[in-house]
Amino acid sequence: MKSTLEILQKHFDSSSIKTEKEDLENYGTDWTRYFNPNPVAIFFPKHIDEIQKIVLLANEHHFVLVPSGGRTGLSGAAVAKKEEVIVSFDKLNQIISYNELDQSITVEAGAITEEIQNFAKEKELLYPIDFASKGSSQIGGNIATNAGGVNVLKYGMTREWVLGMKVVTAKGEILEFNQGLIKNATGYDFRHLFIGSEGTLGFIVEATLKLTRAPKEKQVILFGIPNMEKVVKVMNTFRAELDLLAFEFFSDATVDYVMEHTHVGLPLAKRYPFYTIMEFESNNGKNTELVFSIYQKLYQKGWILDDIFGGDEQTIKHLWGYRENISSSISSFIPYKNDLSVRISNIHSFLSETEDIVKNNYPDFIVLWYGHIADGNLHLNILKPNKLSVKEFEEKCKKVNLLIFEIVKKYKGSISAEHGVGLLKKDYLEYSRSKEEIEYMKLIKNIFDPNNIMNRGKVFDT
Ligand code: 2HG
Ligand code: ZN
């Protein structure tokens, strides 16, 4: 019997296959750092028909394929640890076309998120899905995980921006979904099935994305806030009065890591327990005035303790850095990540109950809170103390997870708001999805992928 590698070598040019140890390690993992990569090879297709071909071979010879984009994911969906073949989109990264009248762009799945944003900017438009890993994340991965980020409050998730999609299914068919239409009421919309499917149904190979008008005169204000309760109150007060582009928060401990990692000073003259960063359109100064009048009132009440305003591009970028650079600044501390969400109306109760659990169970661990609070999404990161091994630390966090996820379940929230399920969260899927739903997911997977060749063991076990 031929090995998987021999099959690949027989059917594809050697220049499109990599097997060096360093490459296997690099391409076999994502930003989670909890899994040991062990793929057989990495395949770099240059044409869709090569993807079709490898899918057919995988079905025939029973090997498993892992789709691979920028590997900036945080749940292990792009990890290959069981002798899989990685299919990288690094060489399928072109912007194929732009349609001015439709205000849409068609791209290959390996196109980098930031390049799409920059292309839109050249056309005086906006691709609004934005997050810190945009410089290396690929659009195929964004779609496969329904990526969110800092602008979800105003623009929604990636799902809202996908007008059409071309896929190679796990059976090797090429299908086109929704053809760039805005309206299309003709039965099941498979586009939405593939969005967030984490590579379990097939390969997303091309996408048509909607663009929009860019906001004029963005402004940013960063506040120092005394406690978590006031973070929620400040947010609700501003949200009730004006349309915000973003409203994020972070706890004081995060600032140390960002300062150390990116060589900046404190965001405000003094330290405060929490900070929020709020972005809005100036609207010829009208919103700016409104923001300052609300601010005055909240300052007098003691809900806001200090502020710094950013009206020019450089200051805005600097202020956003305190929030956007948290994740990369703490990554060497092997954080255990939680990506939780509840409805806005439940955020206050959810936060206070979760905080109690965290305080009681992690008394000597460094706990960092940050996230997209205005869309209900909180990133709770626990840093690994030096004295614990990764294994011991993971075991401890897994125990506390159960307590936290009980609260998530009580509030009908999500155990993974925007990072996906992958390997890291699959044991907890039942806290957010019913048994019946999970059973339907498995049935759907089986229809598209009867031989279970696509990203096996991700999201759920089959
Ligand atoms: C962010 O919002 C990313 O910065 C990463 O989603 C979150 O590090 C995290 O837990
Ligand atoms: Zn996030």
mmCIF file of N, CA, C and O in Angstrom, residues 1-37:
data_model
loop_
_atom_site.group_PDB
_atom_site.id
_atom_site.type_symbol
_atom_site.label_atom_id
_atom_site.label_comp_id
_atom_site.label_asym_id
_atom_site.label_seq_id
_atom_site.Cartn_x
_atom_site.Cartn_y
_atom_site.Cartn_z
ATOM 1 N N MET A 1 0.837 -1.201 0.000
ATOM 2 C CA MET A 1 0.000 0.000 0.000
ATOM 3 C C MET A 1 0.878 1.261 0.000
ATOM 4 O O MET A 1 1.850 1.334 0.752
ATOM 5 N N LYS A 2 0.506 2.209 -0.826
ATOM 6 C CA LYS A 2 1.313 3.444 -0.906
ATOM 7 C C LYS A 2 1.001 4.357 0.289
ATOM 8 O O LYS A 2 -0.131 4.423 0.762
ATOM 9 N N SER A 3 2.020 5.078 0.738
ATOM 10 C CA SER A 3 1.774 6.036 1.822
ATOM 11 C C SER A 3 1.103 7.281 1.234
ATOM 12 O O SER A 3 1.171 7.526 0.020
ATOM 13 N N THR A 4 0.514 8.061 2.126
ATOM 14 C CA THR A 4 -0.150 9.303 1.687
ATOM 15 C C THR A 4 0.842 10.186 0.925
ATOM 16 O O THR A 4 0.517 10.742 -0.129
ATOM 17 N N LEU A 5 2.057 10.264 1.450
ATOM 18 C CA LEU A 5 3.054 11.108 0.807
ATOM 19 C C LEU A 5 3.380 10.613 -0.606
ATOM 20 O O LEU A 5 3.479 11.409 -1.548
ATOM 21 N N GLU A 6 3.500 9.321 -0.737
ATOM 22 C CA GLU A 6 3.781 8.766 -2.072
ATOM 23 C C GLU A 6 2.645 9.096 -3.045
ATOM 24 O O GLU A 6 2.879 9.410 -4.216
ATOM 25 N N ILE A 7 1.422 9.047 -2.555
ATOM 26 C CA ILE A 7 0.272 9.381 -3.421
ATOM 27 C C ILE A 7 0.370 10.846 -3.864
ATOM 28 O O ILE A 7 0.198 11.171 -5.043
ATOM 29 N N LEU A 8 0.673 11.710 -2.911
ATOM 30 C CA LEU A 8 0.804 13.138 -3.255
ATOM 31 C C LEU A 8 1.917 13.339 -4.271
ATOM 32 O O LEU A 8 1.759 14.057 -5.261
ATOM 33 N N GLN A 9 3.046 12.684 -4.017
ATOM 34 C CA GLN A 9 4.206 12.860 -4.911
ATOM 35 C C GLN A 9 3.919 12.335 -6.317
ATOM 36 O O GLN A 9 4.413 12.860 -7.300
ATOM 37 N N LYS A 10 3.093 11.322 -6.379
ATOM 38 C CA LYS A 10 2.762 10.759 -7.698
ATOM 39 C C LYS A 10 1.874 11.725 -8.504
ATOM 40 O O LYS A 10 2.007 11.848 -9.722
ATOM 41 N N HIS A 11 0.976 12.411 -7.810
ATOM 42 C CA HIS A 11 -0.035 13.194 -8.526
ATOM 43 C C HIS A 11 0.270 14.680 -8.659
ATOM 44 O O HIS A 11 -0.356 15.354 -9.463
ATOM 45 N N PHE A 12 1.172 15.185 -7.834
ATOM 46 C CA PHE A 12 1.415 16.633 -7.873
ATOM 47 C C PHE A 12 2.899 16.934 -8.029
ATOM 48 O O PHE A 12 3.747 16.147 -7.610
ATOM 49 N N ASP A 13 3.133 18.113 -8.590
ATOM 50 C CA ASP A 13 4.498 18.580 -8.769
ATOM 51 C C ASP A 13 5.181 18.748 -7.401
ATOM 52 O O ASP A 13 4.547 19.238 -6.453
ATOM 53 N N SER A 14 6.448 18.370 -7.324
ATOM 54 C CA SER A 14 7.119 18.421 -6.010
ATOM 55 C C SER A 14 7.199 19.855 -5.467
ATOM 56 O O SER A 14 7.258 20.072 -4.261
ATOM 57 N N SER A 15 7.159 20.855 -6.380
ATOM 58 C CA SER A 15 7.241 22.242 -5.901
ATOM 59 C C SER A 15 5.973 22.651 -5.132
ATOM 60 O O SER A 15 5.968 23.672 -4.446
ATOM 61 N N SER A 16 4.904 21.886 -5.240
ATOM 62 C CA SER A 16 3.688 22.286 -4.518
ATOM 63 C C SER A 16 3.487 21.469 -3.229
ATOM 64 O O SER A 16 2.424 21.525 -2.616
ATOM 65 N N ILE A 17 4.535 20.732 -2.829
ATOM 66 C CA ILE A 17 4.409 19.948 -1.588
ATOM 67 C C ILE A 17 5.591 20.286 -0.671
ATOM 68 O O ILE A 17 6.737 20.356 -1.127
ATOM 69 N N LYS A 18 5.298 20.471 0.608
ATOM 70 C CA LYS A 18 6.393 20.716 1.565
ATOM 71 C C LYS A 18 6.337 19.670 2.670
ATOM 72 O O LYS A 18 5.247 19.353 3.166
ATOM 73 N N THR A 19 7.500 19.204 3.084
ATOM 74 C CA THR A 19 7.528 18.199 4.160
ATOM 75 C C THR A 19 8.653 18.467 5.163
ATOM 76 O O THR A 19 8.929 17.639 6.020
ATOM 77 N N GLU A 20 9.303 19.629 5.041
ATOM 78 C CA GLU A 20 10.371 19.955 5.991
ATOM 79 C C GLU A 20 9.774 20.048 7.399
ATOM 80 O O GLU A 20 8.670 20.585 7.558
ATOM 81 N N LYS A 21 10.530 19.605 8.390
ATOM 82 C CA LYS A 21 10.053 19.591 9.782
ATOM 83 C C LYS A 21 9.518 20.971 10.222
ATOM 84 O O LYS A 21 8.425 21.087 10.774
ATOM 85 N N GLU A 22 10.323 21.982 9.904
ATOM 86 C CA GLU A 22 9.954 23.344 10.318
ATOM 87 C C GLU A 22 8.604 23.777 9.707
ATOM 88 O O GLU A 22 7.764 24.376 10.369
ATOM 89 N N ASP A 23 8.429 23.436 8.414
ATOM 90 C CA ASP A 23 7.170 23.787 7.743
ATOM 91 C C ASP A 23 5.999 23.011 8.343
ATOM 92 O O ASP A 23 4.911 23.548 8.526
ATOM 93 N N LEU A 24 6.231 21.725 8.626
ATOM 94 C CA LEU A 24 5.148 20.912 9.196
ATOM 95 C C LEU A 24 4.716 21.503 10.533
ATOM 96 O O LEU A 24 3.525 21.575 10.844
ATOM 97 N N GLU A 25 5.691 21.954 11.309
ATOM 98 C CA GLU A 25 5.359 22.539 12.614
ATOM 99 C C GLU A 25 4.634 23.873 12.468
ATOM 100 O O GLU A 25 3.654 24.143 13.144
ATOM 101 N N ASN A 26 5.120 24.659 11.533
ATOM 102 C CA ASN A 26 4.533 25.976 11.336
ATOM 103 C C ASN A 26 3.107 25.888 10.764
ATOM 104 O O ASN A 26 2.162 26.461 11.301
ATOM 105 N N TYR A 27 2.960 25.112 9.709
ATOM 106 C CA TYR A 27 1.643 25.004 9.064
ATOM 107 C C TYR A 27 0.692 24.084 9.839
ATOM 108 O O TYR A 27 -0.510 24.110 9.631
ATOM 109 N N GLY A 28 1.235 23.271 10.745
ATOM 110 C CA GLY A 28 0.381 22.308 11.464
ATOM 111 C C GLY A 28 -0.325 22.902 12.659
ATOM 112 O O GLY A 28 -1.104 22.227 13.322
ATOM 113 N N THR A 29 -0.054 24.174 12.931
ATOM 114 C CA THR A 29 -0.669 24.737 14.137
ATOM 115 C C THR A 29 -1.213 26.145 13.888
ATOM 116 O O THR A 29 -0.939 26.757 12.867
ATOM 117 N N ASP A 30 -2.015 26.623 14.849
ATOM 118 C CA ASP A 30 -2.519 27.999 14.750
ATOM 119 C C ASP A 30 -2.076 28.769 16.000
ATOM 120 O O ASP A 30 -1.136 28.348 16.663
ATOM 121 N N TRP A 31 -2.777 29.846 16.329
ATOM 122 C CA TRP A 31 -2.316 30.667 17.451
ATOM 123 C C TRP A 31 -2.725 30.118 18.824
ATOM 124 O O TRP A 31 -2.470 30.745 19.841
ATOM 125 N N THR A 32 -3.353 28.929 18.882
ATOM 126 C CA THR A 32 -3.781 28.385 20.193
ATOM 127 C C THR A 32 -2.606 27.904 21.038
ATOM 128 O O THR A 32 -2.646 28.015 22.253
ATOM 129 N N ARG A 33 -1.609 27.275 20.396
ATOM 130 C CA ARG A 33 -0.405 26.771 21.067
ATOM 131 C C ARG A 33 -0.640 25.589 22.015
ATOM 132 O O ARG A 33 0.226 25.227 22.782
ATOM 133 N N TYR A 34 -1.831 25.011 22.010
ATOM 134 C CA TYR A 34 -2.093 23.901 22.927
ATOM 135 C C TYR A 34 -1.903 22.535 22.292
ATOM 136 O O TYR A 34 -2.008 21.526 22.960
ATOM 137 N N PHE A 35 -1.657 22.485 20.987
ATOM 138 C CA PHE A 35 -1.648 21.192 20.309
ATOM 139 C C PHE A 35 -0.311 20.968 19.613
ATOM 140 O O PHE A 35 0.308 21.900 19.114
ATOM 141 N N ASN A 36 0.088 19.705 19.572
ATOM 142 C CA ASN A 36 1.357 19.382 18.912
ATOM 143 C C ASN A 36 1.096 19.019 17.461
ATOM 144 O O ASN A 36 0.426 18.031 17.182
ATOM 145 N N PRO A 37 1.652 19.793 16.541
ATOM 146 C CA PRO A 37 1.379 19.521 15.129
ATOM 147 C C PRO A 37 2.028 18.227 14.657
ATOM 148 O O PRO A 37 3.140 17.906 15.063
#
